[in-house]
Coordinates of C-alpha atoms and ligand atoms in Angstrom, one line a residue:
M1 CA -79.8 -125.4 -36.8
R2 CA -80.4 -126.4 -40.5
K3 CA -77.1 -127.7 -42.1
P4 CA -76.1 -127.1 -45.5
D5 CA -75.2 -129.7 -47.6
S6 CA -71.4 -128.6 -48.9
S7 CA -71.6 -130.8 -52.0
A8 CA -74.6 -129.1 -53.4
Q9 CA -74.3 -125.8 -55.5
V10 CA -77.2 -124.0 -54.1
Q11 CA -78.2 -124.8 -50.5
R12 CA -79.7 -128.1 -49.8
Y13 CA -83.0 -128.3 -47.3
R14 CA -83.4 -131.4 -45.6
N15 CA -86.6 -132.7 -43.5
F16 CA -87.0 -131.9 -40.2
I17 CA -87.6 -135.3 -38.2
G18 CA -87.1 -135.8 -34.5
G19 CA -85.2 -132.7 -33.9
E20 CA -82.3 -133.5 -36.6
W21 CA -82.2 -132.4 -40.1
V22 CA -82.4 -135.4 -42.1
A23 CA -81.6 -136.1 -45.9
P24 CA -84.5 -138.0 -47.8
M25 CA -84.4 -141.6 -47.8
T26 CA -84.9 -141.0 -51.7
G27 CA -81.8 -139.1 -52.0
T28 CA -83.6 -136.9 -54.4
Y29 CA -83.8 -132.9 -54.1
A30 CA -85.5 -130.4 -56.7
P31 CA -84.6 -126.8 -56.9
N32 CA -87.5 -124.2 -56.3
R33 CA -87.4 -120.9 -58.2
N34 CA -88.5 -117.5 -57.6
P35 CA -91.9 -117.5 -59.9
A36 CA -90.7 -113.6 -60.6
D37 CA -87.4 -114.4 -61.6
L38 CA -86.4 -117.9 -62.7
N39 CA -82.8 -117.4 -62.5
D40 CA -83.1 -116.8 -58.6
I41 CA -83.0 -120.2 -57.1
L42 CA -84.2 -120.3 -53.4
G43 CA -82.5 -123.8 -52.8
E44 CA -83.0 -127.4 -53.1
F45 CA -85.9 -129.2 -51.5
A46 CA -86.0 -132.8 -50.1
V47 CA -88.3 -134.8 -52.5
S48 CA -89.6 -137.3 -50.1
G49 CA -91.3 -140.6 -49.7
R50 CA -93.3 -142.7 -47.7
K51 CA -90.5 -143.8 -45.8
D52 CA -89.6 -140.3 -44.8
V53 CA -93.2 -140.1 -43.6
E54 CA -92.7 -143.1 -41.8
A55 CA -89.9 -141.3 -39.9
A56 CA -91.6 -138.4 -39.1
V57 CA -94.7 -140.3 -38.0
A58 CA -92.7 -142.4 -35.8
A59 CA -90.8 -139.3 -34.3
A60 CA -93.8 -137.4 -33.6
K61 CA -95.5 -140.8 -32.0
A62 CA -92.7 -141.0 -29.5
A63 CA -92.9 -137.4 -28.7
F64 CA -96.5 -137.5 -28.0
P65 CA -96.5 -138.4 -24.4
A66 CA -94.4 -136.2 -22.9
W67 CA -95.8 -133.5 -24.9
S68 CA -99.3 -134.1 -24.2
G69 CA -98.3 -134.3 -20.5
T70 CA -96.9 -131.1 -20.4
P71 CA -99.2 -128.3 -18.9
G72 CA -100.9 -126.2 -21.5
P73 CA -99.1 -122.8 -20.1
A74 CA -95.9 -124.5 -20.5
R75 CA -96.5 -125.3 -23.8
G76 CA -97.7 -121.9 -24.5
R77 CA -94.4 -120.3 -23.2
M78 CA -92.7 -122.4 -25.9
L79 CA -94.7 -121.2 -28.5
W80 CA -94.5 -117.5 -27.0
R81 CA -90.2 -117.8 -27.4
A82 CA -91.2 -118.8 -31.2
V83 CA -92.9 -115.5 -31.6
E84 CA -90.4 -113.7 -30.2
L85 CA -88.1 -115.1 -32.7
F86 CA -90.5 -114.8 -35.5
R87 CA -90.7 -110.8 -34.6
S88 CA -86.7 -111.0 -34.9
R89 CA -86.7 -112.7 -38.1
L90 CA -89.6 -111.0 -39.6
D91 CA -87.4 -109.3 -42.5
D92 CA -85.7 -112.9 -43.3
L93 CA -89.0 -114.4 -43.6
A94 CA -90.7 -111.6 -45.3
R95 CA -88.0 -112.0 -48.2
M96 CA -88.1 -115.9 -48.4
L97 CA -91.9 -115.8 -48.8
C98 CA -91.8 -113.1 -51.4
R99 CA -89.2 -114.9 -53.4
E100 CA -90.8 -118.3 -53.2
E101 CA -94.6 -117.2 -53.5
G102 CA -94.2 -113.8 -55.4
K103 CA -96.7 -111.7 -53.4
T104 CA -95.2 -108.1 -52.8
L105 CA -92.5 -107.7 -50.0
V106 CA -95.3 -105.7 -48.0
E107 CA -97.9 -108.5 -48.5
A108 CA -95.4 -110.9 -47.4
K109 CA -94.5 -108.8 -44.2
G110 CA -98.3 -108.3 -43.6
E111 CA -98.8 -112.0 -44.1
I112 CA -95.9 -112.9 -41.3
Q113 CA -97.6 -110.7 -39.1
K114 CA -100.9 -112.3 -39.4
G115 CA -99.1 -115.7 -38.7
I116 CA -97.4 -114.2 -35.5
A117 CA -100.9 -113.0 -34.4
L118 CA -101.9 -116.3 -34.6
F119 CA -99.1 -117.7 -32.5
E120 CA -99.6 -115.0 -29.8
F121 CA -103.1 -115.7 -29.6
Y122 CA -102.8 -119.4 -29.1
S123 CA -99.8 -119.3 -26.7
G124 CA -102.4 -117.8 -24.5
E125 CA -105.1 -120.7 -25.2
G126 CA -102.8 -122.8 -23.1
F127 CA -104.2 -121.5 -20.2
R128 CA -107.8 -121.7 -21.6
T129 CA -108.3 -125.3 -23.0
H130 CA -111.3 -126.3 -21.3
G131 CA -114.1 -128.7 -20.9
K132 CA -117.5 -128.1 -19.2
T133 CA -118.9 -128.9 -15.7
L134 CA -122.6 -129.9 -15.9
P135 CA -125.0 -131.1 -13.2
S136 CA -125.5 -134.6 -13.0
E137 CA -129.2 -136.3 -12.6
L138 CA -127.7 -138.1 -9.6
R139 CA -127.0 -136.7 -6.2
S140 CA -123.2 -136.6 -5.2
T141 CA -122.1 -137.2 -8.6
F142 CA -119.6 -134.7 -10.3
T143 CA -120.1 -134.8 -14.2
Y144 CA -117.8 -132.6 -16.6
T145 CA -115.9 -133.0 -19.8
L146 CA -112.3 -132.7 -20.6
R147 CA -110.7 -131.9 -23.9
Q148 CA -107.6 -134.0 -24.7
P149 CA -105.3 -133.8 -27.6
L150 CA -105.7 -136.4 -30.9
G151 CA -102.0 -137.8 -30.8
V152 CA -99.8 -137.3 -34.0
V153 CA -101.9 -134.7 -36.6
A154 CA -100.9 -134.3 -40.4
L155 CA -100.8 -130.5 -41.6
I156 CA -101.1 -130.4 -45.7
T157 CA -100.7 -126.6 -46.6
P158 CA -100.8 -124.9 -49.8
W159 CA -98.6 -122.5 -51.7
N160 CA -100.3 -119.2 -51.4
F161 CA -100.2 -118.6 -47.7
P162 CA -97.0 -120.2 -46.9
F163 CA -96.4 -118.6 -43.5
A164 CA -100.2 -117.7 -42.1
I165 CA -101.7 -121.2 -43.0
P166 CA -98.8 -123.4 -41.9
A167 CA -99.1 -120.9 -38.5
W168 CA -102.8 -121.3 -38.2
K169 CA -102.7 -125.1 -38.1
S170 CA -99.8 -125.6 -36.3
A171 CA -100.3 -123.2 -33.5
P172 CA -103.5 -125.2 -32.2
A173 CA -102.2 -128.3 -32.9
L174 CA -99.4 -127.7 -30.8
I175 CA -100.7 -125.9 -27.9
T176 CA -103.6 -128.4 -27.5
G177 CA -100.6 -131.3 -26.9
N178 CA -100.6 -132.9 -30.2
T179 CA -97.5 -133.7 -32.2
V180 CA -97.5 -132.6 -35.9
V181 CA -96.5 -133.9 -39.3
M182 CA -96.0 -130.9 -41.8
K183 CA -96.3 -131.1 -45.5
P184 CA -95.9 -128.0 -47.1
A185 CA -96.7 -127.3 -50.8
S186 CA -93.8 -127.9 -53.0
G187 CA -94.1 -124.6 -54.5
T188 CA -93.3 -122.8 -51.0
P189 CA -91.4 -125.2 -48.7
G190 CA -88.7 -122.4 -47.9
T191 CA -90.7 -120.6 -45.4
A192 CA -91.9 -123.6 -43.9
M193 CA -88.4 -124.5 -43.5
L194 CA -87.7 -121.3 -41.5
M195 CA -90.6 -121.8 -39.2
A196 CA -89.1 -125.2 -38.0
E197 CA -85.8 -123.8 -37.7
I198 CA -87.2 -121.2 -35.6
F199 CA -89.3 -124.0 -33.5
E200 CA -86.2 -125.6 -32.9
E201 CA -84.6 -122.5 -31.5
A202 CA -87.6 -122.2 -29.4
G203 CA -86.7 -125.1 -27.7
L204 CA -89.7 -127.3 -28.7
P205 CA -88.9 -130.9 -27.9
Q206 CA -87.5 -133.3 -30.5
G207 CA -90.3 -134.7 -32.5
V208 CA -93.0 -132.6 -31.7
F209 CA -92.7 -130.9 -34.9
N210 CA -92.0 -132.4 -38.0
L211 CA -91.6 -131.5 -41.5
V212 CA -91.3 -133.5 -44.5
T213 CA -91.4 -131.7 -48.3
G214 CA -92.2 -133.5 -51.3
P215 CA -94.9 -134.2 -53.7
G216 CA -98.6 -134.4 -52.8
G217 CA -99.3 -137.8 -54.4
A218 CA -96.6 -139.5 -52.1
V219 CA -96.2 -137.5 -49.0
G220 CA -99.6 -136.6 -48.7
N221 CA -101.0 -139.8 -49.2
S222 CA -98.6 -141.5 -47.1
L223 CA -99.6 -139.2 -44.3
V224 CA -103.4 -139.8 -44.8
D225 CA -103.1 -143.4 -45.1
H226 CA -100.6 -143.6 -42.0
P227 CA -102.1 -145.8 -39.1
D228 CA -100.6 -143.4 -36.4
V229 CA -101.9 -140.1 -37.9
R230 CA -105.4 -139.6 -35.8
A231 CA -106.6 -136.2 -38.0
V232 CA -105.2 -134.4 -41.3
S233 CA -105.9 -130.9 -41.4
F234 CA -105.9 -129.8 -45.2
T235 CA -106.3 -126.5 -47.1
G236 CA -106.0 -126.4 -50.8
S237 CA -107.8 -126.8 -53.9
N238 CA -111.2 -128.9 -54.2
A239 CA -110.3 -131.8 -56.3
V240 CA -107.3 -132.7 -54.0
G241 CA -109.2 -131.9 -50.7
L242 CA -112.6 -134.1 -51.7
A243 CA -110.2 -137.1 -52.7
L244 CA -108.4 -136.7 -49.6
N245 CA -111.3 -136.5 -47.5
E246 CA -112.7 -139.7 -49.0
R247 CA -109.6 -141.5 -48.2
A248 CA -109.2 -140.3 -44.8
A249 CA -113.1 -141.0 -44.3
R250 CA -112.1 -144.7 -45.1
R251 CA -110.0 -144.5 -41.9
G252 CA -112.5 -143.1 -39.8
I253 CA -110.2 -140.3 -38.7
R254 CA -110.8 -136.7 -38.2
V255 CA -110.5 -134.3 -41.3
T256 CA -111.0 -130.7 -42.0
C257 CA -110.5 -129.3 -45.8
E258 CA -110.4 -125.7 -46.5
M259 CA -110.8 -125.5 -50.1
G260 CA -111.7 -123.0 -53.1
G261 CA -114.0 -119.8 -53.1
K262 CA -115.6 -117.8 -56.1
N263 CA -116.1 -114.7 -53.3
P264 CA -118.7 -111.8 -54.6
V265 CA -118.7 -108.0 -53.7
V266 CA -122.5 -106.9 -54.3
V267 CA -122.4 -102.8 -54.7
L268 CA -125.5 -101.2 -54.3
D269 CA -126.7 -97.8 -56.0
D270 CA -126.3 -96.0 -52.5
A271 CA -122.8 -97.4 -52.0
D272 CA -119.8 -94.9 -51.3
L273 CA -118.1 -95.9 -54.8
E274 CA -114.9 -94.7 -53.8
L275 CA -114.7 -97.0 -50.6
A276 CA -116.2 -100.0 -53.0
T277 CA -113.7 -99.3 -55.7
A278 CA -110.5 -99.6 -53.2
G279 CA -111.9 -102.8 -51.7
I280 CA -112.4 -104.5 -54.7
L281 CA -109.2 -103.8 -56.1
Q282 CA -107.4 -104.9 -53.1
G283 CA -109.5 -107.9 -53.0
A284 CA -109.0 -109.0 -56.7
Y285 CA -105.5 -107.8 -57.3
G286 CA -104.0 -108.3 -54.0
S287 CA -101.7 -111.3 -53.9
T288 CA -102.2 -111.5 -57.7
G289 CA -105.6 -112.5 -56.7
Q290 CA -104.2 -115.9 -55.6
R291 CA -106.2 -115.6 -52.5
C292 CA -109.2 -118.2 -51.5
T293 CA -111.0 -115.1 -50.0
A294 CA -109.8 -113.0 -53.5
T295 CA -112.7 -111.0 -54.9
A296 CA -113.8 -112.8 -57.9
R297 CA -117.5 -111.5 -58.6
V298 CA -118.5 -108.0 -58.8
I299 CA -122.4 -107.5 -58.9
V300 CA -123.6 -104.2 -59.6
Q301 CA -126.6 -102.4 -59.3
R302 CA -127.1 -100.8 -63.1
G303 CA -127.5 -97.1 -61.4
V304 CA -123.7 -97.1 -60.5
A305 CA -122.4 -99.9 -62.8
P306 CA -121.1 -97.3 -65.5
K307 CA -119.0 -95.4 -62.7
L308 CA -117.7 -98.6 -60.9
V309 CA -116.7 -100.1 -63.8
E310 CA -114.9 -96.7 -65.1
A311 CA -112.9 -96.7 -61.4
L312 CA -112.0 -100.0 -61.6
T313 CA -110.8 -100.3 -64.8
A314 CA -108.7 -97.3 -64.4
G315 CA -107.5 -98.9 -61.2
A316 CA -106.6 -102.2 -62.6
K317 CA -104.6 -100.2 -65.4
R318 CA -102.6 -98.5 -62.8
L319 CA -101.5 -101.6 -61.1
R320 CA -97.4 -102.2 -61.7
V321 CA -96.8 -105.7 -62.2
G322 CA -93.2 -107.3 -61.3
N323 CA -91.0 -108.8 -58.9
G324 CA -92.3 -108.3 -55.6
L325 CA -89.0 -107.3 -54.0
D326 CA -89.2 -104.1 -56.1
P327 CA -90.9 -101.6 -53.8
N328 CA -92.7 -99.8 -56.8
V329 CA -94.4 -103.0 -57.9
D330 CA -98.1 -103.4 -56.7
M331 CA -98.8 -106.9 -57.7
G332 CA -96.6 -110.1 -58.3
P333 CA -96.1 -112.9 -60.5
T334 CA -98.2 -116.0 -60.6
I335 CA -96.9 -118.9 -58.9
D336 CA -95.8 -120.9 -61.9
E337 CA -96.3 -121.7 -65.5
G338 CA -99.5 -123.9 -64.6
Q339 CA -101.4 -121.2 -63.2
L340 CA -100.3 -118.4 -65.5
N341 CA -102.0 -120.8 -68.3
T342 CA -105.0 -121.6 -66.1
D343 CA -105.2 -117.5 -65.8
L344 CA -105.0 -117.3 -69.9
E345 CA -107.4 -120.1 -70.4
Y346 CA -110.2 -118.6 -68.3
I347 CA -109.5 -115.0 -70.0
R348 CA -109.9 -116.9 -73.5
I349 CA -113.1 -119.0 -72.1
A350 CA -114.8 -115.6 -70.6
Q351 CA -114.3 -113.9 -74.1
E352 CA -115.4 -117.0 -75.8
E353 CA -118.6 -117.0 -73.6
G354 CA -119.6 -113.4 -74.6
A355 CA -117.8 -111.5 -71.8
T356 CA -116.3 -108.2 -72.6
L357 CA -112.4 -107.6 -71.6
V358 CA -112.0 -104.1 -70.5
A359 CA -108.8 -104.3 -68.6
G360 CA -105.6 -106.5 -68.9
G361 CA -106.1 -109.9 -70.5
K362 CA -102.8 -110.9 -71.5
Q363 CA -99.4 -112.1 -70.4
L364 CA -96.8 -109.6 -69.6
T365 CA -93.5 -110.2 -71.7
G366 CA -90.5 -108.3 -72.4
G367 CA -87.7 -107.2 -70.2
A368 CA -87.8 -108.5 -66.4
H369 CA -91.2 -109.9 -67.2
D370 CA -89.6 -112.7 -69.4
K371 CA -87.9 -113.7 -66.2
G372 CA -91.2 -115.0 -64.7
F373 CA -94.9 -115.7 -65.0
F374 CA -96.7 -112.5 -65.1
V375 CA -100.5 -111.5 -66.0
E376 CA -102.3 -108.4 -66.4
P377 CA -104.9 -107.4 -63.7
T378 CA -107.9 -108.6 -65.7
L379 CA -111.6 -107.0 -65.8
F380 CA -114.5 -108.5 -67.6
T381 CA -117.7 -106.8 -68.1
G382 CA -121.3 -108.1 -69.2
V383 CA -120.6 -111.3 -67.5
K384 CA -123.8 -113.9 -66.7
P385 CA -124.3 -115.7 -63.8
G386 CA -124.5 -119.1 -65.7
M387 CA -121.0 -118.4 -67.4
R388 CA -117.9 -120.6 -66.2
I389 CA -115.7 -117.1 -65.5
H390 CA -118.7 -116.6 -62.9
Q391 CA -119.0 -119.9 -61.6
E392 CA -115.2 -121.5 -61.3
E393 CA -112.4 -120.3 -59.6
V394 CA -109.5 -118.9 -61.4
F395 CA -107.2 -118.4 -58.7
G396 CA -105.7 -115.6 -60.3
P397 CA -106.1 -111.6 -61.0
V398 CA -109.4 -111.8 -63.0
V399 CA -112.7 -110.4 -62.1
G400 CA -116.3 -110.4 -63.9
V401 CA -119.0 -107.8 -63.4
V402 CA -122.4 -108.6 -63.6
E403 CA -125.1 -105.8 -64.0
V404 CA -128.5 -106.3 -61.7
G405 CA -131.8 -104.3 -61.0
D406 CA -132.1 -104.6 -57.4
F407 CA -130.9 -106.2 -53.8
E408 CA -133.0 -109.2 -54.2
E409 CA -131.5 -110.1 -57.5
A410 CA -127.7 -109.0 -56.1
L411 CA -128.4 -111.7 -53.3
A412 CA -129.4 -114.6 -55.3
I413 CA -126.6 -114.3 -58.1
A414 CA -124.3 -113.6 -55.4
N415 CA -125.4 -117.3 -53.3
A416 CA -126.0 -118.8 -56.9
V417 CA -122.2 -120.8 -56.8
D418 CA -121.0 -123.8 -55.4
F419 CA -118.6 -122.0 -53.1
G420 CA -119.5 -120.2 -49.9
L421 CA -116.2 -119.0 -48.3
A422 CA -116.2 -114.6 -48.2
S423 CA -119.1 -112.6 -49.4
S424 CA -119.3 -108.6 -49.1
L425 CA -121.5 -105.8 -49.6
Y426 CA -121.1 -102.4 -50.2
T427 CA -124.3 -99.8 -49.0
R428 CA -125.0 -96.8 -46.8
D429 CA -128.3 -98.6 -45.7
V430 CA -128.0 -100.5 -42.7
N431 CA -131.3 -102.5 -42.9
V432 CA -130.2 -103.8 -46.4
A433 CA -126.7 -104.5 -44.8
M434 CA -128.2 -106.8 -42.0
R435 CA -130.6 -108.5 -44.4
F436 CA -127.3 -109.5 -46.5
V437 CA -125.6 -110.7 -43.4
E438 CA -128.6 -112.8 -42.8
R439 CA -129.1 -114.1 -46.0
A440 CA -125.4 -114.5 -47.5
E441 CA -124.4 -118.2 -48.0
A442 CA -120.8 -117.8 -46.8
G443 CA -118.8 -118.6 -43.8
M444 CA -117.5 -115.1 -44.0
V445 CA -119.8 -111.7 -44.6
H446 CA -118.2 -108.5 -45.1
V447 CA -120.3 -104.9 -44.9
N448 CA -118.3 -102.3 -46.3
N449 CA -115.2 -104.2 -46.3
P450 CA -113.2 -106.3 -49.1
T451 CA -113.7 -110.1 -49.3
V452 CA -110.2 -110.8 -47.7
G453 CA -108.9 -110.9 -44.4
G454 CA -109.0 -113.1 -41.4
E455 CA -108.1 -112.4 -37.3
A456 CA -106.6 -114.6 -35.2
Q457 CA -109.6 -114.8 -32.9
L458 CA -112.1 -115.1 -35.5
P459 CA -113.0 -118.4 -36.9
F460 CA -112.0 -118.7 -40.5
G461 CA -113.8 -120.9 -43.3
G462 CA -116.6 -121.6 -45.8
W463 CA -120.0 -122.9 -46.3
K464 CA -121.1 -125.3 -49.0
G465 CA -118.5 -126.4 -51.7
T466 CA -115.7 -124.6 -49.7
G467 CA -115.2 -126.5 -46.6
V468 CA -115.5 -129.8 -45.0
G469 CA -115.2 -130.3 -41.1
E470 CA -114.5 -127.2 -38.4
R471 CA -113.8 -123.6 -38.9
E472 CA -110.0 -122.8 -38.4
M473 CA -108.2 -120.2 -36.5
A474 CA -109.8 -118.8 -33.2
E475 CA -111.0 -121.3 -30.2
E476 CA -112.9 -123.4 -32.7
G477 CA -109.5 -124.1 -34.6
A478 CA -107.8 -125.6 -31.7
E479 CA -111.4 -127.6 -30.7
F480 CA -110.7 -129.9 -34.0
F481 CA -107.6 -130.9 -32.7
T482 CA -108.8 -132.2 -29.4
Q483 CA -111.2 -134.7 -28.3
L484 CA -113.8 -134.7 -25.5
K485 CA -114.1 -137.0 -22.7
T486 CA -117.0 -137.3 -20.3
V487 CA -116.3 -137.9 -16.7
F488 CA -118.3 -139.4 -14.0
V489 CA -117.4 -139.1 -10.3
D490 CA -119.7 -140.8 -7.9
Y491 CA -118.8 -139.5 -4.3
T492 CA -121.7 -141.3 -2.3
G493 CA -119.4 -144.1 -1.6
Q494 CA -122.3 -146.5 -2.3
A495 CA -123.3 -149.2 -4.8
R496 CA -126.3 -147.6 -7.0
A497 CA -128.5 -150.5 -8.1
A498 CA -130.2 -148.5 -11.1
K499 CA -129.9 -145.1 -11.9
I500 CA -133.3 -144.1 -12.4
Y501 CA -135.1 -141.1 -11.4
Ligands
NAP601 P1 -103.6 -128.1 -54.0 O1 -102.8 -128.6 -55.5 O2 -104.7 -128.8 -53.7 O3 -102.6 -128.6 -52.8 C1 -102.5 -128.1 -51.6 C2 -101.7 -129.1 -50.7 O4 -101.9 -130.8 -51.3 C3 -100.1 -129.2 -50.8 O5 -99.2 -129.3 -50.0 C4 -100.1 -130.3 -52.3 O6 -98.6 -130.9 -52.2 C5 -100.9 -131.5 -51.6 N1 -101.0 -132.3 -52.2 C6 -101.5 -132.6 -53.7 N2 -102.0 -133.8 -53.9 C7 -102.2 -134.2 -53.0 C8 -102.8 -135.8 -52.6 N3 -103.0 -136.7 -53.4 N4 -102.9 -135.9 -51.1 C9 -102.6 -135.2 -50.1 N5 -101.8 -133.8 -50.3 C10 -102.1 -133.6 -51.7 O7 -103.9 -126.5 -53.7 P2 -102.9 -125.3 -54.1 O8 -102.8 -125.2 -55.4 O9 -101.7 -125.6 -53.1 O10 -103.5 -124.1 -53.4 C11 -104.9 -123.5 -53.8 C12 -106.0 -123.6 -53.4 O11 -106.1 -123.6 -52.4 C13 -107.2 -123.3 -54.0 O12 -108.4 -123.6 -54.8 C14 -107.5 -122.0 -52.9 O13 -108.5 -121.3 -52.8 C15 -107.2 -122.8 -51.8 N6 -107.0 -122.3 -50.6 C16 -108.5 -122.2 -49.7 C17 -108.1 -121.8 -48.5 C18 -109.2 -121.6 -47.5 O14 -109.0 -121.3 -46.2 N7 -110.2 -122.1 -47.9 C19 -106.8 -120.8 -48.0 C20 -105.6 -121.0 -49.2 C21 -106.3 -121.4 -50.2 P3 -98.1 -130.3 -53.6 O15 -97.7 -128.9 -53.4 O16 -96.6 -131.2 -53.5 O17 -98.9 -130.9 -54.9

């Protein structure tokens, strides 16, 4: 189990390397604070460097032969043991997540449950990792494919889903026989620490899962550059992801980058407006809008625009913003001061561009709000497709409404951004819905459903500027962590001079 360092004022969290809790070779730790209450310190976390990454990769490399040689179902049973422990510690995990990321306790519990479902799904995949049997062109020749693990893989995760994203990367990596070095975001290392503790308790062999905390530049780059790392699975911003993709390409290793979004909801004149309002409010302001799948653009047909805007404005103004630990709070803080300033800067830009502010728009201050980083749920109308507020990811509770004449115009505007993660349509017309499904430029399409959400058994990820590489979650998520081997077995017992028809 994790050993607290008694010399520290607050609990110190070390790295988890080779089955041990190891102090960083840099000797440095940094405190992590609750963004809703800066007096609430979650602990001090290792600020690791290249040497710590080297130790973690060496441990993972040493563990690979035995782990990859363990039968898939046996690996699955170990993950299932972790599932049971995750369930028994759901409240601890959710509290840590709520305190370090800021989302409400209800949202945090939902995220932990989603992560547990991913482990449940992938535990069973231990029985199902399969290749194909195909006929050979030649007589008495058996040809088939095998899926085998890659080796040591690096997982680099963002702060906004500190349990679900580590789950959707580590579960498929481990079940397919890889060994892992994970670097969580510096804003949210605590939930990942609890995950490592549970893996240890579940009996995962030493070195199979390693966790190194520290800055992206030092730890992340050292992982990507390490000659023994065979693949990198990254989720985060476009700026970091694209640079990382380029860096990994120089080594010719496998990479997946799931990056930003600017997700639209289209509302047509025939839509159920109550349903659309509820879906937009949930998608836009849930998790403080800090979701890659957050609703950032509402594209509404003119006939229902006034009614929809009225309902959204009232809904945004009703939301209670505060510390996510308080059961009366609907929306938590932004993750840090940097993100708060980004939100406020985009609110300023939108007004400068000529959009009309109809709800929110300000930092919340006074009383308990002075302890953290809070912004009002914000809504703009009069947004035009060329505006920056319509094109660029804010990653906060800021939504812009664009009015359109018909479905074709709405679809064209929905598609005309660099991103392509999630796209949603509210209508009662099934024919129009199917046309939208066919033509939306997005990895995930929703009908009469918010832009947010994903399920363990369904592929998750985006088109265009959102994604590089394979889909995550589901069977496809496990494929990323395996390589194919094609096998030819000749059972004629005779030399064949030339393999011709
Ligand atoms: P970020 O700043 O790009 O960071 C993501 C991870 O990369 C963190 O662990 C970060 O470490 C690390 N990192 C930073 N610089 C690095 C470098 N030079 N080399 C290697 N790693 C480096 O993103 P974020 O602010 O945490 O997350 C928000 C973004 O994630 C948004 O754009 C959101 O849309 C996207 N996201 C996408 C999905 C999806 O599935 N498409 C899901 C969730 C979030 P530090 O924390 O130490 O800087």
